[in-house]
Amino acid sequence: MPKEKLGVLCSGRGSNLASIIEAIERGDVGAEIAVVIADKADAYALERARARGIPAAAVVRKEYADRETFERALLDVLHGRGVTLVVLAGFMRVLSPVFVHAYAGRILNIHPALLPSFPGAHAHRDALAYGVKVSGCTVHFVDEGTDSGPIILQAAVPVLEEDTEETLAARVLEQEHRIFPEAIRLYTERRLQTDGRTVRILPADEGGPS
Ligand code: GAR
């Protein structure tokens, strides 16, 4: 089976990117990162990629007239690198249906809450404001909505009375670094079977060509 070629989209620090790189280097995930793209020229994720010899590109939103031309530029880079799976690792933009259709069923996102609770850009703030006792993170397929696609993996963490956004984010992030590479591994092993909203995880010996 040819190796999956990942295109990782980031907006900032890139700690999830780092966890994916490390999982690939350990041999846990049989994929290669074909390119890392950030929507900001100074995203630290780009430096992380370059330091590992991974092609990295900035596609800066404000340099494009509208979302359509911006997304077309993203797609040009992804197609140019032969990307087969798009991984949103802290990419803080909602992609339009045009982009989602171009990689239908082949876009994964990590969100720092237990979806469908607290979608959007301020998950930890929203979770603390609501007073939940448990939060966590979700890896899901991307559909046309915001943080609404079929759920692949989730992990829960306790919310403590003394938590701030930062302490809760740090606790959740540890779990993100565990379940995101795991979800990518399951995808590359063709072990994710989607039926409507439900993603079934096939046993290791039942994975196969998609
Ligand atoms: C992560 O916590 C990720 O779940 C979140 O941004 C952070 C990026 O950190 N994503 C979202 O909130 C998307 N709505 P990282 O750059 O260190 O991976």
PDB file of C-alpha atoms and ligand atoms in Angstrom:
ATOM      1  CA  MET A   1       0.000   0.000   0.000  1.00  0.00           C
ATOM      2  CA  PRO A   2       1.552   3.391  -0.901  1.00  0.00           C
ATOM      3  CA  LYS A   3       2.275   5.643   2.069  1.00  0.00           C
ATOM      4  CA  GLU A   4      -0.292   8.306   2.843  1.00  0.00           C
ATOM      5  CA  LYS A   5       1.060  11.777   2.102  1.00  0.00           C
ATOM      6  CA  LEU A   6       0.010  14.236   4.777  1.00  0.00           C
ATOM      7  CA  GLY A   7      -0.520  17.943   4.307  1.00  0.00           C
ATOM      8  CA  VAL A   8      -0.559  19.487   7.795  1.00  0.00           C
ATOM      9  CA  LEU A   9      -2.247  22.883   8.174  1.00  0.00           C
ATOM     10  CA  CYS A  10      -1.368  24.969  11.238  1.00  0.00           C
ATOM     11  CA  SER A  11      -1.822  28.503  12.515  1.00  0.00           C
ATOM     12  CA  GLY A  12       0.629  28.769  15.406  1.00  0.00           C
ATOM     13  CA  ARG A  13       2.826  26.853  17.790  1.00  0.00           C
ATOM     14  CA  GLY A  14       2.528  23.432  16.132  1.00  0.00           C
ATOM     15  CA  SER A  15       2.788  21.143  19.155  1.00  0.00           C
ATOM     16  CA  ASN A  16       0.303  18.745  17.544  1.00  0.00           C
ATOM     17  CA  LEU A  17       2.435  18.819  14.404  1.00  0.00           C
ATOM     18  CA  ALA A  18       5.423  17.859  16.569  1.00  0.00           C
ATOM     19  CA  SER A  19       3.521  14.906  18.070  1.00  0.00           C
ATOM     20  CA  ILE A  20       2.675  13.674  14.558  1.00  0.00           C
ATOM     21  CA  ILE A  21       6.281  14.045  13.384  1.00  0.00           C
ATOM     22  CA  GLU A  22       7.473  12.097  16.430  1.00  0.00           C
ATOM     23  CA  ALA A  23       4.912   9.319  15.888  1.00  0.00           C
ATOM     24  CA  ILE A  24       6.068   8.972  12.269  1.00  0.00           C
ATOM     25  CA  GLU A  25       9.730   8.956  13.320  1.00  0.00           C
ATOM     26  CA  ARG A  26       9.015   6.250  15.932  1.00  0.00           C
ATOM     27  CA  GLY A  27       7.420   4.157  13.184  1.00  0.00           C
ATOM     28  CA  ASP A  28       3.982   4.253  14.846  1.00  0.00           C
ATOM     29  CA  VAL A  29       2.349   5.968  11.851  1.00  0.00           C
ATOM     30  CA  GLY A  30       3.156   4.720   8.352  1.00  0.00           C
ATOM     31  CA  ALA A  31       2.822   8.059   6.569  1.00  0.00           C
ATOM     32  CA  GLU A  32       5.015  10.894   5.403  1.00  0.00           C
ATOM     33  CA  ILE A  33       4.447  14.613   5.831  1.00  0.00           C
ATOM     34  CA  ALA A  34       4.572  16.004   2.299  1.00  0.00           C
ATOM     35  CA  VAL A  35       4.124  19.611   3.380  1.00  0.00           C
ATOM     36  CA  VAL A  36       3.290  21.831   6.352  1.00  0.00           C
ATOM     37  CA  ILE A  37       1.300  24.964   5.549  1.00  0.00           C
ATOM     38  CA  ALA A  38       0.614  27.840   7.917  1.00  0.00           C
ATOM     39  CA  ASP A  39      -1.751  30.742   7.343  1.00  0.00           C
ATOM     40  CA  LYS A  40       0.713  33.044   9.119  1.00  0.00           C
ATOM     41  CA  ALA A  41       4.279  33.656   7.980  1.00  0.00           C
ATOM     42  CA  ASP A  42       5.597  33.662  11.572  1.00  0.00           C
ATOM     43  CA  ALA A  43       3.855  30.484  12.760  1.00  0.00           C
ATOM     44  CA  TYR A  44       6.322  28.472  14.848  1.00  0.00           C
ATOM     45  CA  ALA A  45       4.966  25.330  13.188  1.00  0.00           C
ATOM     46  CA  LEU A  46       6.845  26.323  10.013  1.00  0.00           C
ATOM     47  CA  GLU A  47      10.135  26.454  11.918  1.00  0.00           C
ATOM     48  CA  ARG A  48       9.470  23.052  13.443  1.00  0.00           C
ATOM     49  CA  ALA A  49       8.882  21.600   9.975  1.00  0.00           C
ATOM     50  CA  ARG A  50      11.959  23.189   8.410  1.00  0.00           C
ATOM     51  CA  ALA A  51      14.118  21.991  11.311  1.00  0.00           C
ATOM     52  CA  ARG A  52      13.109  18.417  10.394  1.00  0.00           C
ATOM     53  CA  GLY A  53      13.653  18.947   6.664  1.00  0.00           C
ATOM     54  CA  ILE A  54       9.916  18.925   5.925  1.00  0.00           C
ATOM     55  CA  PRO A  55       8.727  21.269   3.137  1.00  0.00           C
ATOM     56  CA  ALA A  56       6.958  24.240   4.695  1.00  0.00           C
ATOM     57  CA  ALA A  57       4.947  27.034   3.128  1.00  0.00           C
ATOM     58  CA  ALA A  58       3.128  30.114   4.383  1.00  0.00           C
ATOM     59  CA  VAL A  59      -0.140  30.840   2.613  1.00  0.00           C
ATOM     60  CA  VAL A  60      -1.213  34.080   4.261  1.00  0.00           C
ATOM     61  CA  ARG A  61      -4.913  34.851   4.165  1.00  0.00           C
ATOM     62  CA  LYS A  62      -4.578  38.617   3.956  1.00  0.00           C
ATOM     63  CA  GLU A  63      -2.508  38.317   0.776  1.00  0.00           C
ATOM     64  CA  TYR A  64      -5.592  36.997  -1.035  1.00  0.00           C
ATOM     65  CA  ALA A  65      -8.639  38.972  -2.087  1.00  0.00           C
ATOM     66  CA  ASP A  66     -11.163  36.499  -0.671  1.00  0.00           C
ATOM     67  CA  ARG A  67     -11.545  33.098   0.921  1.00  0.00           C
ATOM     68  CA  GLU A  68     -11.977  31.385  -2.422  1.00  0.00           C
ATOM     69  CA  THR A  69      -8.631  32.499  -3.849  1.00  0.00           C
ATOM     70  CA  PHE A  70      -6.930  31.808  -0.507  1.00  0.00           C
ATOM     71  CA  GLU A  71      -8.279  28.264  -0.453  1.00  0.00           C
ATOM     72  CA  ARG A  72      -7.374  27.753  -4.086  1.00  0.00           C
ATOM     73  CA  ALA A  73      -3.793  28.665  -3.159  1.00  0.00           C
ATOM     74  CA  LEU A  74      -3.897  26.119  -0.310  1.00  0.00           C
ATOM     75  CA  LEU A  75      -5.210  23.460  -2.692  1.00  0.00           C
ATOM     76  CA  ASP A  76      -2.510  24.286  -5.259  1.00  0.00           C
ATOM     77  CA  VAL A  77       0.206  23.608  -2.671  1.00  0.00           C
ATOM     78  CA  LEU A  78      -1.492  20.436  -1.424  1.00  0.00           C
ATOM     79  CA  HIS A  79      -2.062  19.053  -4.925  1.00  0.00           C
ATOM     80  CA  GLY A  80       1.438  20.108  -6.002  1.00  0.00           C
ATOM     81  CA  ARG A  81       2.885  17.993  -3.179  1.00  0.00           C
ATOM     82  CA  GLY A  82       0.636  15.025  -3.921  1.00  0.00           C
ATOM     83  CA  VAL A  83      -1.134  15.258  -0.540  1.00  0.00           C
ATOM     84  CA  THR A  84      -3.648  12.460   0.072  1.00  0.00           C
ATOM     85  CA  LEU A  85      -4.747  13.361   3.637  1.00  0.00           C
ATOM     86  CA  VAL A  86      -5.194  16.869   5.025  1.00  0.00           C
ATOM     87  CA  VAL A  87      -4.541  17.230   8.765  1.00  0.00           C
ATOM     88  CA  LEU A  88      -5.775  20.347  10.554  1.00  0.00           C
ATOM     89  CA  ALA A  89      -3.444  20.690  13.533  1.00  0.00           C
ATOM     90  CA  GLY A  90      -4.407  23.947  15.220  1.00  0.00           C
ATOM     91  CA  PHE A  91      -5.584  25.543  11.978  1.00  0.00           C
ATOM     92  CA  MET A  92      -7.844  28.354  13.166  1.00  0.00           C
ATOM     93  CA  ARG A  93      -9.973  28.816  10.044  1.00  0.00           C
ATOM     94  CA  VAL A  94     -13.196  27.290   8.853  1.00  0.00           C
ATOM     95  CA  LEU A  95     -12.788  25.802   5.386  1.00  0.00           C
ATOM     96  CA  SER A  96     -15.445  26.399   2.751  1.00  0.00           C
ATOM     97  CA  PRO A  97     -17.446  23.614   1.089  1.00  0.00           C
ATOM     98  CA  VAL A  98     -15.254  24.017  -2.029  1.00  0.00           C
ATOM     99  CA  PHE A  99     -12.144  23.021  -0.070  1.00  0.00           C
ATOM    100  CA  VAL A 100     -13.952  20.296   1.870  1.00  0.00           C
ATOM    101  CA  HIS A 101     -15.263  18.734  -1.358  1.00  0.00           C
ATOM    102  CA  ALA A 102     -11.777  18.762  -2.891  1.00  0.00           C
ATOM    103  CA  TYR A 103     -10.640  16.427  -0.070  1.00  0.00           C
ATOM    104  CA  ALA A 104     -13.982  14.869   0.850  1.00  0.00           C
ATOM    105  CA  GLY A 105     -13.570  12.303   3.639  1.00  0.00           C
ATOM    106  CA  ARG A 106      -9.832  12.999   3.679  1.00  0.00           C
ATOM    107  CA  ILE A 107      -9.585  15.887   6.160  1.00  0.00           C
ATOM    108  CA  LEU A 108      -9.020  15.320   9.895  1.00  0.00           C
ATOM    109  CA  ASN A 109      -9.275  17.978  12.601  1.00  0.00           C
ATOM    110  CA  ILE A 110      -8.386  18.079  16.282  1.00  0.00           C
ATOM    111  CA  HIS A 111     -10.627  20.157  18.527  1.00  0.00           C
ATOM    112  CA  PRO A 112      -9.869  20.886  22.202  1.00  0.00           C
ATOM    113  CA  ALA A 113     -13.276  19.942  23.642  1.00  0.00           C
ATOM    114  CA  LEU A 114     -15.616  16.983  23.763  1.00  0.00           C
ATOM    115  CA  LEU A 115     -17.702  17.742  20.675  1.00  0.00           C
ATOM    116  CA  PRO A 116     -20.506  18.497  20.123  1.00  0.00           C
ATOM    117  CA  SER A 117     -19.889  20.627  23.236  1.00  0.00           C
ATOM    118  CA  PHE A 118     -17.954  23.848  22.772  1.00  0.00           C
ATOM    119  CA  PRO A 119     -17.183  24.069  19.046  1.00  0.00           C
ATOM    120  CA  GLY A 120     -15.426  27.170  17.728  1.00  0.00           C
ATOM    121  CA  ALA A 121     -12.315  29.108  18.599  1.00  0.00           C
ATOM    122  CA  HIS A 122     -12.669  29.424  22.418  1.00  0.00           C
ATOM    123  CA  ALA A 123     -13.329  25.893  23.592  1.00  0.00           C
ATOM    124  CA  HIS A 124     -11.579  26.115  26.972  1.00  0.00           C
ATOM    125  CA  ARG A 125     -13.079  29.500  27.848  1.00  0.00           C
ATOM    126  CA  ASP A 126     -16.521  28.210  26.925  1.00  0.00           C
ATOM    127  CA  ALA A 127     -16.075  24.971  28.902  1.00  0.00           C
ATOM    128  CA  LEU A 128     -14.979  26.859  32.042  1.00  0.00           C
ATOM    129  CA  ALA A 129     -17.795  29.398  31.679  1.00  0.00           C
ATOM    130  CA  TYR A 130     -20.344  26.597  31.419  1.00  0.00           C
ATOM    131  CA  GLY A 131     -18.985  24.894  34.529  1.00  0.00           C
ATOM    132  CA  VAL A 132     -18.478  21.413  33.102  1.00  0.00           C
ATOM    133  CA  LYS A 133     -16.627  18.904  35.295  1.00  0.00           C
ATOM    134  CA  VAL A 134     -15.110  17.012  32.375  1.00  0.00           C
ATOM    135  CA  SER A 135     -13.646  18.283  29.120  1.00  0.00           C
ATOM    136  CA  GLY A 136     -11.241  16.818  26.603  1.00  0.00           C
ATOM    137  CA  CYS A 137     -10.484  16.659  22.910  1.00  0.00           C
ATOM    138  CA  THR A 138     -11.939  15.228  19.730  1.00  0.00           C
ATOM    139  CA  VAL A 139     -10.476  14.071  16.425  1.00  0.00           C
ATOM    140  CA  HIS A 140     -13.078  14.137  13.685  1.00  0.00           C
ATOM    141  CA  PHE A 141     -13.536  14.091   9.946  1.00  0.00           C
ATOM    142  CA  VAL A 142     -14.189  17.558   8.571  1.00  0.00           C
ATOM    143  CA  ASP A 143     -17.496  18.212   6.891  1.00  0.00           C
ATOM    144  CA  GLU A 144     -19.058  21.473   5.725  1.00  0.00           C
ATOM    145  CA  GLY A 145     -19.989  22.624   9.233  1.00  0.00           C
ATOM    146  CA  THR A 146     -17.840  23.982  12.061  1.00  0.00           C
ATOM    147  CA  ASP A 147     -16.384  21.159  14.191  1.00  0.00           C
ATOM    148  CA  SER A 148     -19.352  19.021  13.179  1.00  0.00           C
ATOM    149  CA  GLY A 149     -18.021  16.032  11.225  1.00  0.00           C
ATOM    150  CA  PRO A 150     -18.084  12.347  12.269  1.00  0.00           C
ATOM    151  CA  ILE A 151     -16.082  11.685  15.444  1.00  0.00           C
ATOM    152  CA  ILE A 152     -13.093   9.336  15.268  1.00  0.00           C
ATOM    153  CA  LEU A 153     -11.546   9.474  18.757  1.00  0.00           C
ATOM    154  CA  GLN A 154     -12.121  11.412  21.964  1.00  0.00           C
ATOM    155  CA  ALA A 155     -10.275  11.650  25.270  1.00  0.00           C
ATOM    156  CA  ALA A 156     -11.622  13.133  28.503  1.00  0.00           C
ATOM    157  CA  VAL A 157      -9.862  15.021  31.293  1.00  0.00           C
ATOM    158  CA  PRO A 158     -11.206  16.374  34.587  1.00  0.00           C
ATOM    159  CA  VAL A 159     -11.908  20.081  34.949  1.00  0.00           C
ATOM    160  CA  LEU A 160     -10.640  21.293  38.324  1.00  0.00           C
ATOM    161  CA  GLU A 161     -12.171  24.127  40.359  1.00  0.00           C
ATOM    162  CA  GLU A 162      -8.920  26.080  40.257  1.00  0.00           C
ATOM    163  CA  ASP A 163      -8.455  25.666  36.475  1.00  0.00           C
ATOM    164  CA  THR A 164      -7.685  28.612  34.223  1.00  0.00           C
ATOM    165  CA  GLU A 165      -7.888  28.439  30.429  1.00  0.00           C
ATOM    166  CA  GLU A 166      -4.143  27.777  30.434  1.00  0.00           C
ATOM    167  CA  THR A 167      -4.111  24.907  32.946  1.00  0.00           C
ATOM    168  CA  LEU A 168      -7.108  23.233  31.311  1.00  0.00           C
ATOM    169  CA  ALA A 169      -5.550  23.677  27.848  1.00  0.00           C
ATOM    170  CA  ALA A 170      -2.311  22.074  29.018  1.00  0.00           C
ATOM    171  CA  ARG A 171      -4.156  19.042  30.455  1.00  0.00           C
ATOM    172  CA  VAL A 172      -6.180  18.632  27.260  1.00  0.00           C
ATOM    173  CA  LEU A 173      -3.131  19.124  25.036  1.00  0.00           C
ATOM    174  CA  GLU A 174      -1.416  16.067  26.539  1.00  0.00           C
ATOM    175  CA  GLN A 175      -4.364  13.998  25.318  1.00  0.00           C
ATOM    176  CA  GLU A 176      -4.388  15.708  21.909  1.00  0.00           C
ATOM    177  CA  HIS A 177      -0.783  14.617  21.414  1.00  0.00           C
ATOM    178  CA  ARG A 178      -1.845  11.043  22.105  1.00  0.00           C
ATOM    179  CA  ILE A 179      -5.089  10.695  20.131  1.00  0.00           C
ATOM    180  CA  PHE A 180      -4.266  12.715  17.002  1.00  0.00           C
ATOM    181  CA  PRO A 181      -1.349  10.523  15.865  1.00  0.00           C
ATOM    182  CA  GLU A 182      -3.465   7.498  16.853  1.00  0.00           C
ATOM    183  CA  ALA A 183      -6.358   8.637  14.631  1.00  0.00           C
ATOM    184  CA  ILE A 184      -3.965   9.257  11.729  1.00  0.00           C
ATOM    185  CA  ARG A 185      -2.545   5.766  12.234  1.00  0.00           C
ATOM    186  CA  LEU A 186      -6.044   4.233  12.106  1.00  0.00           C
ATOM    187  CA  TYR A 187      -6.787   6.219   8.934  1.00  0.00           C
ATOM    188  CA  THR A 188      -3.566   5.131   7.230  1.00  0.00           C
ATOM    189  CA  GLU A 189      -4.335   1.521   8.159  1.00  0.00           C
ATOM    190  CA  ARG A 190      -7.776   1.914   6.485  1.00  0.00           C
ATOM    191  CA  ARG A 191      -9.467   1.013   9.762  1.00  0.00           C
ATOM    192  CA  LEU A 192     -12.014   3.850   9.901  1.00  0.00           C
ATOM    193  CA  GLN A 193     -15.392   2.963   8.480  1.00  0.00           C
ATOM    194  CA  THR A 194     -17.886   5.822   8.395  1.00  0.00           C
ATOM    195  CA  ASP A 195     -21.614   5.139   8.482  1.00  0.00           C
ATOM    196  CA  GLY A 196     -23.504   8.440   8.662  1.00  0.00           C
ATOM    197  CA  ARG A 197     -22.277  10.153  11.824  1.00  0.00           C
ATOM    198  CA  THR A 198     -20.716   7.014  13.241  1.00  0.00           C
ATOM    199  CA  VAL A 199     -17.112   6.020  12.670  1.00  0.00           C
ATOM    200  CA  ARG A 200     -16.453   2.350  13.362  1.00  0.00           C
ATOM    201  CA  ILE A 201     -12.884   1.353  14.167  1.00  0.00           C
ATOM    202  CA  LEU A 202     -12.115  -1.941  12.476  1.00  0.00           C
ATOM    203  CA  PRO A 203      -9.883  -4.498  14.192  1.00  0.00           C
ATOM    204  CA  ALA A 204      -6.286  -4.484  12.947  1.00  0.00           C
ATOM    205  CA  ASP A 205      -6.772  -7.519  10.706  1.00  0.00           C
ATOM    206  CA  GLU A 206      -9.824  -6.007   8.991  1.00  0.00           C
ATOM    207  CA  GLY A 207      -8.164  -2.863   7.643  1.00  0.00           C
ATOM    208  CA  GLY A 208      -7.636  -2.832   3.924  1.00  0.00           C
ATOM    209  CA  PRO A 209      -7.595  -0.867   0.715  1.00  0.00           C
ATOM    210  CA  SER A 210     -10.130   1.950   0.818  1.00  0.00           C
TER     211      SER A 210
HETATM  212  C1  GAR B   1      -4.732  22.855  19.928  1.00  0.00           C
HETATM  213  O1  GAR B   1      -5.176  22.832  21.255  1.00  0.00           O
HETATM  214  C2  GAR B   1      -5.877  22.513  18.981  1.00  0.00           C
HETATM  215  O2  GAR B   1      -6.750  21.555  19.510  1.00  0.00           O
HETATM  216  C3  GAR B   1      -6.551  23.857  18.859  1.00  0.00           C
HETATM  217  O3  GAR B   1      -5.500  24.772  18.754  1.00  0.00           O
HETATM  218  C4  GAR B   1      -4.381  24.282  19.491  1.00  0.00           C
HETATM  219  C5  GAR B   1      -3.169  24.315  18.595  1.00  0.00           C
HETATM  220  O4  GAR B   1      -2.031  23.973  19.296  1.00  0.00           O
HETATM  221  N1  GAR B   1      -7.428  23.897  17.732  1.00  0.00           N
HETATM  222  C6  GAR B   1      -8.554  24.581  17.717  1.00  0.00           C
HETATM  223  O5  GAR B   1      -8.956  25.243  18.654  1.00  0.00           O
HETATM  224  C7  GAR B   1      -9.327  24.488  16.413  1.00  0.00           C
HETATM  225  N2  GAR B   1     -10.642  25.032  16.586  1.00  0.00           N
HETATM  226  P1  GAR B   1      -0.715  23.528  18.533  1.00  0.00           P
HETATM  227  O6  GAR B   1      -0.454  24.604  17.472  1.00  0.00           O
HETATM  228  O7  GAR B   1       0.345  23.533  19.586  1.00  0.00           O
HETATM  229  O8  GAR B   1      -0.952  22.171  17.927  1.00  0.00           O
END
